[in-house]
């Protein structure tokens, strides 16, 4: 798999560490009820098809990315800086 | 027909004309007492034990593909009871005992071979961890022997003991561990369930679960609607999709696990051996192929095939441990869809819907669990009470934080197991 890092260009997936679904960006408030934390930490949509995930470019620029990927074909269709995705809401 | 040595002889003399299909191919009926979704090892074993132990036979197993086409026919066939934590310990112990009586119970040769498993360790800390695990196994009533380096050398003379980076200090030996023929396990349970009246329905994909007023009423399938008093979800890597049909979100991610096999060779590896400092474990099949694997690719996948980085890692680790395998040519590699839970342990439980039961989260270790899972899941479905050997496999343990079973000690979150 090649991942198109917005800062470094298309790079081998070995340079990256996958973290999990991009819903990790929607961290509940500290006083959110336990159920919200359970949702956030454990429950997953786990899609068979298109998905959005956090990948860390550890052996490259060190940025966190939101990668668009297909879990059935393994096709990678895009990547944006996670910070930009989060700030855009 | 009862299978036996005599039968093989007699059929041989008569030109093998008397063999019959091992199970029927029935059309689905309109209604059953129990519908089991998923004809993998766990689904088939559940049907068998419902019939055998609880006398329930008005049952259908619905399989979207063919029996044995999922992980049950894709794994590296290791059977063991060397878990350390309460919950897992008693469950896998229970499962191994069922393995030991399986061929007689099913009248089927699953080629269960208790050739022994050796988990190698490469540091003092790892030795302590394995000593502790071995004691947990012995306390559970199972077998464990801590081998030093010389003890390992006697059993495994072909390893590279003097690797500069990770020299081998010894191994935890579990003599009752071993392997079995994976498809034969599916076929054996299928045949035995069919003989007891269970309908095995292939090419029948479940597309919806009918629920009225919080009570399950049946399923929608590619072969029409089927009513049922009880429905059991046991679909391994597809658990999230099927549970979503009942409005559930599960604590499951589906990941790819790869495996590899070489050309057939003369017997050279007599046990199952696992490397303690890289993702690599190996055994030799009865056909002679060296069967080996490693760890997940670590990204969610439904492709049933992996990528080269993990293949490269596994082969590197193998070459480090036993340089002799460099002479063997690799024949095939493949992958399966693993239902990964946050703590790496499974779920066998009721759901919020009355009459709907869930069995999932087997991660990369559900082959050895097939009889134990089928047996305890059948008990839950038949009696509505958990079997004591699986009572800790609760679905709510992630929400409450009580009773997590993080066997690897890496944390109870996705992507850590
Ligand atoms: C490479 C690899 C190596 C492994 N090695 C080991 C090992 O050494 N030891 C060990 O203990 N475990 C091992 N495992 C894990 C083990 O294989 C699995 O945990 C176990 O087989 C899963 O249970 P199952 O047999 O019921 O799954 P499956 O055989 O996958 O059964 C699930 C079935 O559900 C069906 N299904 C899905 N959706 C639907 C639907 N909507 N309608 C109808 N049917 C549906 C599927 O088609 C499938 O046949 C390994 C797995 C892999 C992939
Ligand atoms: Zn980068």
Coordinates of C-alpha atoms and ligand atoms in Angstrom, one line a residue:
Chain A
X1 CA 0.0 0.0 0.0
X2 CA 1.2 3.5 -0.8
X3 CA -0.1 6.3 1.3
X4 CA -0.2 9.8 -0.2
X5 CA 1.1 11.9 2.6
X6 CA 0.2 15.6 1.9
X7 CA 3.7 16.6 3.1
X8 CA 5.9 13.9 1.8
X9 CA 4.1 12.5 -1.2
X10 CA 3.2 8.8 -1.9
X11 CA 5.2 6.6 0.6
X12 CA 5.3 2.9 1.5
X13 CA 2.8 2.0 4.2
X14 CA 5.8 0.6 6.2
X15 CA 6.6 4.2 7.1
X16 CA 3.3 4.6 8.9
X17 CA 1.5 3.2 11.9
X18 CA -2.2 2.7 11.7
X19 CA -4.1 3.8 14.8
X20 CA -7.8 3.1 13.9
X21 CA -10.9 4.7 12.7
X22 CA -10.9 8.5 12.3
X23 CA -13.7 8.6 14.9
X24 CA -10.7 8.8 17.3
X25 CA -10.7 12.5 16.5
X26 CA -14.2 12.9 18.1
X27 CA -13.0 12.6 21.7
X28 CA -15.8 13.0 24.2
X29 CA -15.7 15.8 26.7
X30 CA -14.0 14.9 30.0
X31 CA -17.4 15.0 31.8
X32 CA -19.2 13.0 29.1
X33 CA -21.2 10.0 30.5
X34 CA -19.4 6.6 30.6
X35 CA -21.5 5.4 27.7
X36 CA -19.9 8.0 25.4
X37 CA -16.4 6.8 26.4
X38 CA -17.4 3.2 25.8
X39 CA -18.6 4.2 22.3
X40 CA -15.4 6.1 21.7
X41 CA -13.0 3.6 22.9
X42 CA -14.6 0.2 22.0
X43 CA -17.6 0.3 19.7
X44 CA -16.9 0.4 16.0
X45 CA -18.8 0.6 12.8
X46 CA -16.1 -1.6 11.3
X47 CA -17.1 -0.9 7.7
X48 CA -16.6 -3.4 4.9
X49 CA -15.8 -0.9 2.2
X50 CA -14.8 2.8 2.3
X51 CA -13.4 3.9 5.6
X52 CA -11.4 6.8 7.2
X53 CA -8.6 6.1 9.5
X54 CA -5.8 7.7 11.5
X55 CA -2.3 6.8 10.3
X56 CA 0.9 8.3 11.8
X57 CA 3.8 9.0 9.5
X58 CA 6.5 8.0 12.0
X59 CA 9.3 7.3 9.6
X60 CA 8.5 10.4 7.6
X61 CA 7.3 13.9 8.6
X62 CA 5.8 12.8 11.9
X63 CA 2.3 14.0 11.0
X64 CA -1.0 12.3 11.9
X65 CA -3.1 11.8 8.7
X66 CA -6.7 10.9 8.0
X67 CA -6.4 8.3 5.3
X68 CA -9.3 7.3 3.1
X69 CA -9.1 3.6 2.3
X70 CA -11.2 0.7 1.2
X71 CA -11.1 -2.3 3.6
X72 CA -12.2 -4.7 0.9
X73 CA -9.9 -3.7 -2.0
X74 CA -7.1 -2.1 0.0
X75 CA -7.3 0.9 -2.4
X76 CA -6.0 4.1 -0.8
X77 CA -7.9 7.1 -2.2
X78 CA -6.7 10.1 -0.2
X79 CA -5.0 11.5 2.8
X80 CA -5.3 14.8 4.7
X81 CA -3.5 16.2 7.7
X82 CA -5.5 15.1 10.8
X83 CA -5.2 18.6 12.3
X84 CA -6.9 20.2 9.3
X85 CA -9.6 17.6 9.3
X86 CA -10.2 18.2 13.0
X87 CA -10.1 22.0 12.7
X88 CA -12.5 21.9 9.8
X89 CA -14.9 20.1 12.2
Chain B
X1 CA -22.9 -44.6 7.5
X2 CA -20.5 -45.2 10.4
X3 CA -16.9 -44.6 9.4
X4 CA -14.3 -47.2 10.5
X5 CA -11.2 -49.0 9.4
X6 CA -13.4 -51.9 8.4
X7 CA -15.5 -49.6 6.2
X8 CA -12.4 -48.3 4.4
X9 CA -11.4 -51.9 3.7
X10 CA -14.8 -53.1 2.6
X11 CA -15.4 -50.1 0.4
X12 CA -11.9 -50.6 -1.1
X13 CA -12.8 -54.2 -2.0
X14 CA -16.1 -53.0 -3.6
X15 CA -14.6 -50.3 -5.7
X16 CA -15.5 -47.5 -3.4
X17 CA -19.0 -47.4 -4.8
X18 CA -20.8 -47.3 -1.5
X19 CA -19.6 -43.9 -0.1
X20 CA -22.5 -41.4 0.2
X21 CA -22.4 -37.6 0.6
X22 CA -21.4 -36.8 4.2
X23 CA -24.5 -34.5 4.7
X24 CA -27.8 -33.6 3.0
X25 CA -28.4 -30.5 1.0
X26 CA -31.8 -29.5 2.2
X27 CA -33.9 -26.5 1.1
X28 CA -34.6 -24.1 3.9
X29 CA -37.9 -24.7 5.8
X30 CA -40.2 -21.7 6.6
X31 CA -39.5 -21.9 10.3
X32 CA -37.0 -23.4 12.8
X33 CA -36.7 -23.4 16.6
X34 CA -33.1 -22.1 16.3
X35 CA -31.3 -20.5 13.4
X36 CA -27.5 -20.3 13.5
X37 CA -26.0 -17.7 11.2
X38 CA -22.6 -18.8 10.0
X39 CA -21.4 -22.2 9.0
X40 CA -17.8 -21.9 10.2
X41 CA -16.3 -24.1 12.9
X42 CA -18.1 -22.4 15.7
X43 CA -21.6 -22.4 14.1
X44 CA -21.3 -26.0 13.1
X45 CA -20.1 -27.1 16.6
X46 CA -22.9 -25.1 18.2
X47 CA -25.5 -27.0 16.1
X48 CA -23.9 -30.3 17.0
X49 CA -23.9 -29.7 20.7
X50 CA -27.4 -28.3 20.7
X51 CA -28.5 -31.7 19.1
X52 CA -26.1 -33.9 21.1
X53 CA -26.3 -32.4 24.6
X54 CA -29.7 -30.7 24.6
X55 CA -31.8 -32.9 22.2
X56 CA -32.7 -29.9 20.1
X57 CA -32.7 -30.7 16.4
X58 CA -35.2 -28.3 14.7
X59 CA -32.2 -26.2 13.8
X60 CA -30.8 -24.6 10.6
X61 CA -27.2 -23.4 10.1
X62 CA -27.2 -20.7 7.4
X63 CA -24.0 -20.2 5.5
X64 CA -23.6 -17.6 2.9
X65 CA -20.8 -19.5 1.0
X66 CA -19.8 -23.1 1.4
X67 CA -19.2 -25.0 4.7
X68 CA -15.5 -24.5 5.7
X69 CA -14.9 -21.6 3.3
X70 CA -14.2 -19.1 6.1
X71 CA -11.5 -18.9 8.8
X72 CA -12.1 -22.5 9.7
X73 CA -10.4 -23.6 6.5
X74 CA -7.8 -20.8 6.6
X75 CA -6.1 -21.1 9.9
X76 CA -2.8 -22.7 11.0
X77 CA -4.6 -25.3 13.1
X78 CA -2.9 -24.9 16.4
X79 CA -4.8 -26.4 19.4
X80 CA -3.6 -25.6 22.9
X81 CA -4.6 -24.7 26.4
X82 CA -1.8 -22.4 27.5
X83 CA -3.7 -19.3 28.6
X84 CA -2.9 -17.6 31.9
X85 CA -5.9 -15.5 32.9
X86 CA -9.0 -16.6 34.8
X87 CA -11.8 -16.8 32.2
X88 CA -9.5 -17.9 29.4
X89 CA -7.8 -20.5 31.4
X90 CA -10.8 -22.6 32.3
X91 CA -12.4 -22.1 28.9
X92 CA -9.5 -23.3 26.8
X93 CA -8.9 -26.2 29.3
X94 CA -12.5 -27.2 28.8
X95 CA -12.1 -26.9 25.0
X96 CA -8.9 -29.1 24.9
X97 CA -10.7 -31.8 26.8
X98 CA -13.4 -31.8 24.2
X99 CA -10.8 -32.0 21.5
X100 CA -9.4 -35.1 23.1
X101 CA -12.8 -36.8 22.7
X102 CA -13.8 -35.2 19.5
X103 CA -13.0 -37.9 17.0
X104 CA -15.0 -40.5 18.9
X105 CA -17.9 -38.1 19.5
X106 CA -18.1 -37.2 15.8
X107 CA -17.0 -40.5 14.4
X108 CA -14.6 -38.5 12.2
X109 CA -10.9 -38.4 11.8
X110 CA -9.9 -34.8 12.3
X111 CA -6.2 -35.8 12.5
X112 CA -5.8 -34.3 15.9
X113 CA -2.2 -34.6 16.7
X114 CA -0.9 -33.7 20.2
X115 CA 2.6 -33.2 19.1
X116 CA 3.4 -30.6 21.7
X117 CA 3.9 -26.8 21.5
X118 CA 7.1 -25.1 22.5
X119 CA 7.0 -21.3 23.1
X120 CA 10.6 -20.1 23.0
X121 CA 11.9 -17.4 25.3
X122 CA 15.0 -15.2 24.8
X123 CA 15.6 -13.3 28.1
X124 CA 15.3 -13.7 31.8
X125 CA 12.2 -11.6 31.9
X126 CA 10.5 -13.7 29.3
X127 CA 11.5 -16.8 31.2
X128 CA 9.8 -15.5 34.3
X129 CA 6.7 -14.6 32.3
X130 CA 6.5 -18.2 30.8
X131 CA 7.2 -19.8 34.2
X132 CA 4.3 -17.9 35.6
X133 CA 2.1 -18.9 32.6
X134 CA 3.2 -22.5 33.1
X135 CA 2.2 -22.4 36.7
X136 CA -1.2 -21.0 35.8
X137 CA -1.6 -23.9 33.3
X138 CA -0.7 -26.5 35.9
X139 CA -3.1 -24.9 38.4
X140 CA -5.8 -25.2 35.8
X141 CA -5.0 -28.9 35.6
X142 CA -3.2 -28.8 32.2
X143 CA 0.3 -29.6 31.4
X144 CA 3.4 -27.4 31.2
X145 CA 7.1 -28.0 31.4
X146 CA 9.7 -25.3 31.5
X147 CA 12.7 -26.3 29.4
X148 CA 16.1 -24.8 29.6
X149 CA 18.3 -24.3 26.6
X150 CA 19.6 -27.9 26.6
X151 CA 16.1 -29.3 27.0
X152 CA 15.1 -27.3 23.9
X153 CA 18.1 -28.5 22.0
X154 CA 17.1 -32.1 22.5
X155 CA 13.7 -31.6 21.0
X156 CA 14.6 -28.9 18.5
X157 CA 18.1 -29.4 17.3
X158 CA 17.6 -27.4 14.2
X159 CA 17.2 -24.0 15.8
X160 CA 19.9 -21.3 15.8
X161 CA 20.6 -21.1 19.5
X162 CA 23.5 -18.6 19.3
X163 CA 21.8 -15.8 17.4
X164 CA 23.7 -12.8 18.5
X165 CA 20.7 -10.6 19.0
X166 CA 18.1 -13.0 20.6
X167 CA 19.8 -16.2 21.8
X168 CA 17.4 -18.9 22.9
X169 CA 17.2 -19.3 26.7
X170 CA 14.6 -22.1 26.7
X171 CA 11.0 -22.8 26.1
X172 CA 7.6 -23.5 27.7
X173 CA 6.6 -27.0 26.6
X174 CA 2.9 -27.9 26.5
X175 CA 2.9 -31.6 25.5
X176 CA -0.9 -31.8 25.0
X177 CA -0.9 -29.0 22.5
X178 CA -0.7 -29.7 18.8
X179 CA -2.5 -29.4 15.6
X180 CA -5.6 -30.8 13.7
X181 CA -6.8 -30.9 10.1
X182 CA -8.8 -27.7 10.0
X183 CA -11.4 -28.6 7.2
X184 CA -11.9 -32.0 8.8
X185 CA -13.1 -30.3 11.9
X186 CA -15.7 -28.4 9.9
X187 CA -16.7 -31.5 8.0
X188 CA -16.8 -33.7 11.1
X189 CA -19.1 -31.3 13.0
X190 CA -21.2 -30.8 9.8
X191 CA -21.7 -34.5 9.3
X192 CA -22.5 -35.2 12.9
X193 CA -25.0 -32.3 13.1
X194 CA -26.7 -33.4 9.9
X195 CA -27.0 -37.0 11.1
X196 CA -28.8 -35.7 14.2
X197 CA -31.3 -33.8 12.0
X198 CA -29.8 -30.3 11.7
X199 CA -30.4 -28.6 8.3
X200 CA -27.1 -27.2 6.9
X201 CA -28.0 -24.6 4.3
X202 CA -25.3 -23.3 2.1
X203 CA -25.3 -20.3 -0.3
X204 CA -27.8 -18.7 2.0
X205 CA -26.7 -15.2 3.1
X206 CA -28.6 -13.6 6.0
X207 CA -29.5 -10.1 5.0
X208 CA -31.7 -9.0 7.9
X209 CA -32.8 -10.0 11.3
X210 CA -36.5 -9.6 12.2
X211 CA -37.2 -8.2 15.6
X212 CA -40.7 -7.2 17.0
X213 CA -41.1 -5.6 20.4
X214 CA -37.5 -6.4 21.4
X215 CA -38.0 -10.1 20.6
X216 CA -36.3 -11.9 17.7
X217 CA -38.7 -13.4 15.1
X218 CA -36.5 -14.7 12.4
X219 CA -34.2 -13.8 9.6
X220 CA -34.3 -12.5 6.0
X221 CA -32.0 -14.4 3.6
X222 CA -31.0 -14.6 0.0
X223 CA -33.2 -17.8 0.0
X224 CA -36.2 -16.2 1.5
X225 CA -37.5 -15.4 5.0
X226 CA -37.1 -17.9 7.8
X227 CA -38.9 -17.7 11.1
X228 CA -37.1 -18.7 14.2
X229 CA -37.7 -18.6 18.0
X230 CA -34.0 -18.2 18.7
X231 CA -31.2 -16.8 16.4
X232 CA -27.5 -17.1 17.0
X233 CA -24.9 -14.9 15.4
X234 CA -21.6 -16.7 14.9
X235 CA -20.0 -15.2 11.8
X236 CA -16.4 -14.4 12.9
X237 CA -15.0 -11.6 10.7
X238 CA -18.4 -10.5 9.6
X239 CA -19.8 -10.0 13.1
X240 CA -20.2 -6.2 12.8
X241 CA -22.2 -6.4 9.7
X242 CA -24.6 -9.1 10.9
X243 CA -25.0 -7.5 14.4
X244 CA -25.8 -4.2 12.7
X245 CA -28.9 -5.9 11.3
X246 CA -30.1 -6.0 14.9
X247 CA -29.2 -2.4 15.5
X248 CA -26.0 -3.3 17.4
X249 CA -22.5 -1.7 17.3
X250 CA -19.9 -4.2 18.5
X251 CA -16.6 -3.8 20.1
X252 CA -15.0 -5.5 17.1
X253 CA -12.6 -4.6 14.4
X254 CA -12.0 -6.9 11.5
X255 CA -8.3 -7.4 10.6
X256 CA -6.3 -9.6 8.2
X257 CA -4.1 -12.4 9.5
X258 CA -1.8 -14.1 7.0
X259 CA -0.4 -17.6 6.8
X260 CA 2.1 -19.4 4.5
X261 CA 2.9 -22.9 3.4
X262 CA 5.9 -24.4 1.7
X263 CA 6.2 -27.4 -0.7
X264 CA 5.9 -30.8 1.0
X265 CA 9.0 -32.0 2.7
X266 CA 10.2 -35.1 4.6
X267 CA 9.3 -34.8 8.3
X268 CA 11.7 -32.4 10.0
X269 CA 9.6 -30.3 12.5
X270 CA 7.9 -32.5 15.0
X271 CA 6.2 -29.9 17.2
X272 CA 4.6 -26.5 17.0
X273 CA 7.3 -23.9 17.7
X274 CA 6.8 -20.2 18.4
X275 CA 9.5 -17.5 18.3
X276 CA 9.5 -15.2 21.3
X277 CA 11.2 -12.2 19.6
X278 CA 9.5 -11.9 16.3
X279 CA 6.2 -12.7 14.8
X280 CA 6.7 -16.3 13.7
X281 CA 5.4 -19.7 14.5
X282 CA 5.6 -23.0 12.6
X283 CA 4.5 -26.6 12.4
X284 CA 4.6 -29.2 9.7
X285 CA 1.4 -30.6 8.2
X286 CA 0.9 -34.3 7.6
X287 CA 1.3 -33.6 3.9
X288 CA 4.8 -32.3 4.7
X289 CA 4.3 -28.6 4.1
X290 CA 5.8 -26.2 6.6
X291 CA 2.8 -24.1 7.8
X292 CA 3.8 -20.8 9.4
X293 CA 2.4 -17.5 10.2
X294 CA 3.0 -14.3 12.2
X295 CA 0.8 -11.4 13.4
X296 CA -1.9 -9.2 12.0
X297 CA -1.1 -6.6 9.3
X298 CA -2.6 -4.2 11.8
X299 CA -5.1 -2.3 9.6
X300 CA -8.8 -3.2 9.3
X301 CA -9.4 -5.4 6.3
X302 CA -12.0 -7.7 4.7
X303 CA -9.8 -8.6 1.7
X304 CA -8.9 -12.1 3.1
X305 CA -5.4 -11.4 1.8
X306 CA -2.5 -9.3 3.3
X307 CA 0.3 -7.2 2.1
X308 CA 4.1 -7.9 1.7
X309 CA 5.5 -6.0 4.8
X310 CA 4.1 -8.6 7.2
X311 CA 5.1 -11.5 4.8
X312 CA 8.6 -10.1 4.8
X313 CA 8.7 -9.8 8.6
X314 CA 7.5 -13.3 9.1
X315 CA 10.0 -14.8 6.7
X316 CA 12.9 -12.8 8.2
X317 CA 11.9 -13.9 11.7
X318 CA 11.7 -17.5 10.5
X319 CA 15.2 -17.3 8.9
X320 CA 16.6 -15.9 12.1
X321 CA 15.2 -18.7 14.2
X322 CA 15.7 -21.7 11.9
X323 CA 18.0 -20.9 8.9
X324 CA 17.3 -24.3 7.4
X325 CA 13.8 -23.2 6.2
X326 CA 15.6 -21.0 3.6
X327 CA 15.9 -24.0 1.5
X328 CA 12.2 -24.7 1.3
X329 CA 10.2 -23.0 -1.5
X330 CA 7.0 -21.2 -0.4
X331 CA 3.9 -22.5 -2.2
X332 CA 1.1 -20.3 -1.1
X333 CA 0.1 -17.5 1.2
X334 CA -3.4 -16.4 2.2
X335 CA -5.3 -14.4 4.8
X336 CA -8.5 -14.6 6.9
X337 CA -10.8 -12.0 8.4
X338 CA -10.3 -11.9 12.1
X339 CA -12.9 -10.5 14.6
X340 CA -10.6 -8.6 16.9
X341 CA -12.0 -7.5 20.3
X342 CA -10.4 -4.8 22.4
X343 CA -8.9 -7.1 25.1
X344 CA -8.1 -10.0 22.7
X345 CA -10.6 -12.3 24.3
X346 CA -13.9 -13.5 22.9
X347 CA -17.6 -12.8 23.6
X348 CA -20.3 -15.5 24.2
X349 CA -23.4 -13.8 25.5
X350 CA -27.0 -12.8 25.1
X351 CA -27.9 -9.5 23.5
X352 CA -30.4 -6.7 24.2
X353 CA -32.8 -8.5 21.9
X354 CA -34.7 -11.5 23.5
X355 CA -33.8 -14.7 21.7
X356 CA -30.7 -13.3 19.9
X357 CA -27.3 -14.6 20.9
X358 CA -23.8 -13.5 20.0
X359 CA -20.6 -15.4 19.7
X360 CA -17.6 -13.4 18.3
X361 CA -14.3 -11.8 19.1
X362 CA -12.1 -14.9 18.6
X363 CA -9.3 -12.8 17.2
X364 CA -6.6 -15.1 15.8
X365 CA -7.2 -17.9 18.2
X366 CA -10.6 -19.4 17.5
X367 CA -9.6 -22.7 16.0
X368 CA -8.6 -24.3 19.3
X369 CA -11.9 -22.9 20.7
X370 CA -14.2 -24.6 18.2
X371 CA -15.4 -27.4 20.5
X372 CA -15.4 -25.3 23.7
X373 CA -17.2 -22.4 22.0
X374 CA -19.8 -24.7 20.3
X375 CA -20.4 -26.5 23.6
X376 CA -20.8 -23.5 25.8
X377 CA -22.7 -21.4 23.2
X378 CA -25.2 -24.3 22.8
X379 CA -25.6 -24.4 26.6
X380 CA -26.4 -20.6 26.6
X381 CA -28.9 -20.9 23.8
X382 CA -30.6 -24.0 25.2
X383 CA -30.8 -22.9 28.8
X384 CA -30.5 -19.1 28.7
X385 CA -27.7 -19.4 31.3
X386 CA -24.0 -19.1 30.6
X387 CA -21.9 -22.3 30.9
X388 CA -19.5 -21.9 33.8
X389 CA -16.5 -22.4 31.5
X390 CA -17.5 -19.3 29.4
X391 CA -19.3 -17.2 32.0
X392 CA -16.7 -14.5 31.8
X393 CA -17.1 -13.9 28.1
X394 CA -19.5 -11.0 28.7
X395 CA -20.4 -8.4 26.1
X396 CA -20.7 -5.7 28.7
X397 CA -17.2 -6.0 30.1
X398 CA -15.8 -3.2 27.9
X399 CA -18.6 -0.8 29.0
X400 CA -18.2 -1.6 32.7
X401 CA -14.4 -2.3 32.7
X402 CA -15.1 -5.3 35.0
X403 CA -13.6 -8.6 33.9
X404 CA -11.4 -7.6 31.0
X405 CA -9.2 -10.4 29.9
X406 CA -6.1 -8.8 28.4
X407 CA -4.0 -11.9 28.1
X408 CA -1.1 -10.1 26.4
X409 CA -1.0 -7.3 29.0
X410 CA -0.9 -4.7 26.3
X411 CA -4.1 -2.8 27.2
X412 CA -7.8 -3.1 26.4
X413 CA -8.1 -1.1 23.2
X414 CA -8.4 -1.8 19.5
X415 CA -5.2 -2.3 17.6
X416 CA -3.2 -3.6 20.5
X417 CA -3.7 -7.3 20.1
Ligands
LIG1 C1 -4.2 -17.3 8.9 C2 -5.0 -17.7 10.1 C3 -4.3 -18.5 11.1 C4 -5.0 -18.9 12.3 N1 -4.4 -19.7 13.1 C5 -5.0 -20.2 14.2 C6 -4.4 -21.1 15.0 O1 -3.3 -21.6 14.8 N2 -5.1 -21.5 16.1 C7 -6.3 -21.1 16.5 O2 -6.8 -21.4 17.5 N3 -6.9 -20.2 15.7 C8 -6.3 -19.7 14.5 N4 -7.0 -18.8 13.7 C9 -8.3 -18.3 14.1 C10 -9.5 -19.2 13.7 O3 -9.3 -19.6 12.4 C11 -10.8 -18.4 13.8 O4 -10.8 -17.7 15.1 C12 -12.0 -19.2 13.8 O5 -12.0 -20.1 12.7 C13 -13.3 -18.4 13.6 O6 -14.5 -19.1 13.8 P1 -15.3 -19.8 12.7 O7 -14.5 -21.1 12.3 O8 -16.6 -20.0 13.1 O9 -15.1 -18.7 11.5 P2 -15.5 -18.8 9.9 O10 -15.0 -20.1 9.4 O11 -15.0 -17.6 9.3 O12 -17.1 -18.9 10.0 C14 -17.9 -17.7 9.9 C15 -18.9 -18.0 8.7 O13 -19.9 -17.1 8.7 C16 -20.3 -16.9 7.4 N5 -21.1 -15.7 7.3 C17 -20.7 -14.4 7.4 N6 -21.7 -13.5 7.2 C18 -22.8 -14.3 6.9 C19 -24.1 -14.0 6.6 N7 -24.6 -12.7 6.5 N8 -25.0 -15.0 6.4 C20 -24.6 -16.3 6.5 N9 -23.3 -16.6 6.7 C21 -22.4 -15.7 7.0 C22 -19.0 -16.9 6.6 O14 -19.2 -17.1 5.3 C23 -18.2 -18.0 7.4 O15 -18.3 -19.2 6.7 C24 -6.3 -18.4 12.5 C25 -7.0 -17.6 11.5 C26 -6.3 -17.3 10.4 C27 -7.0 -16.4 9.3
LIG2 ZN1 4.7 12.6 5.8

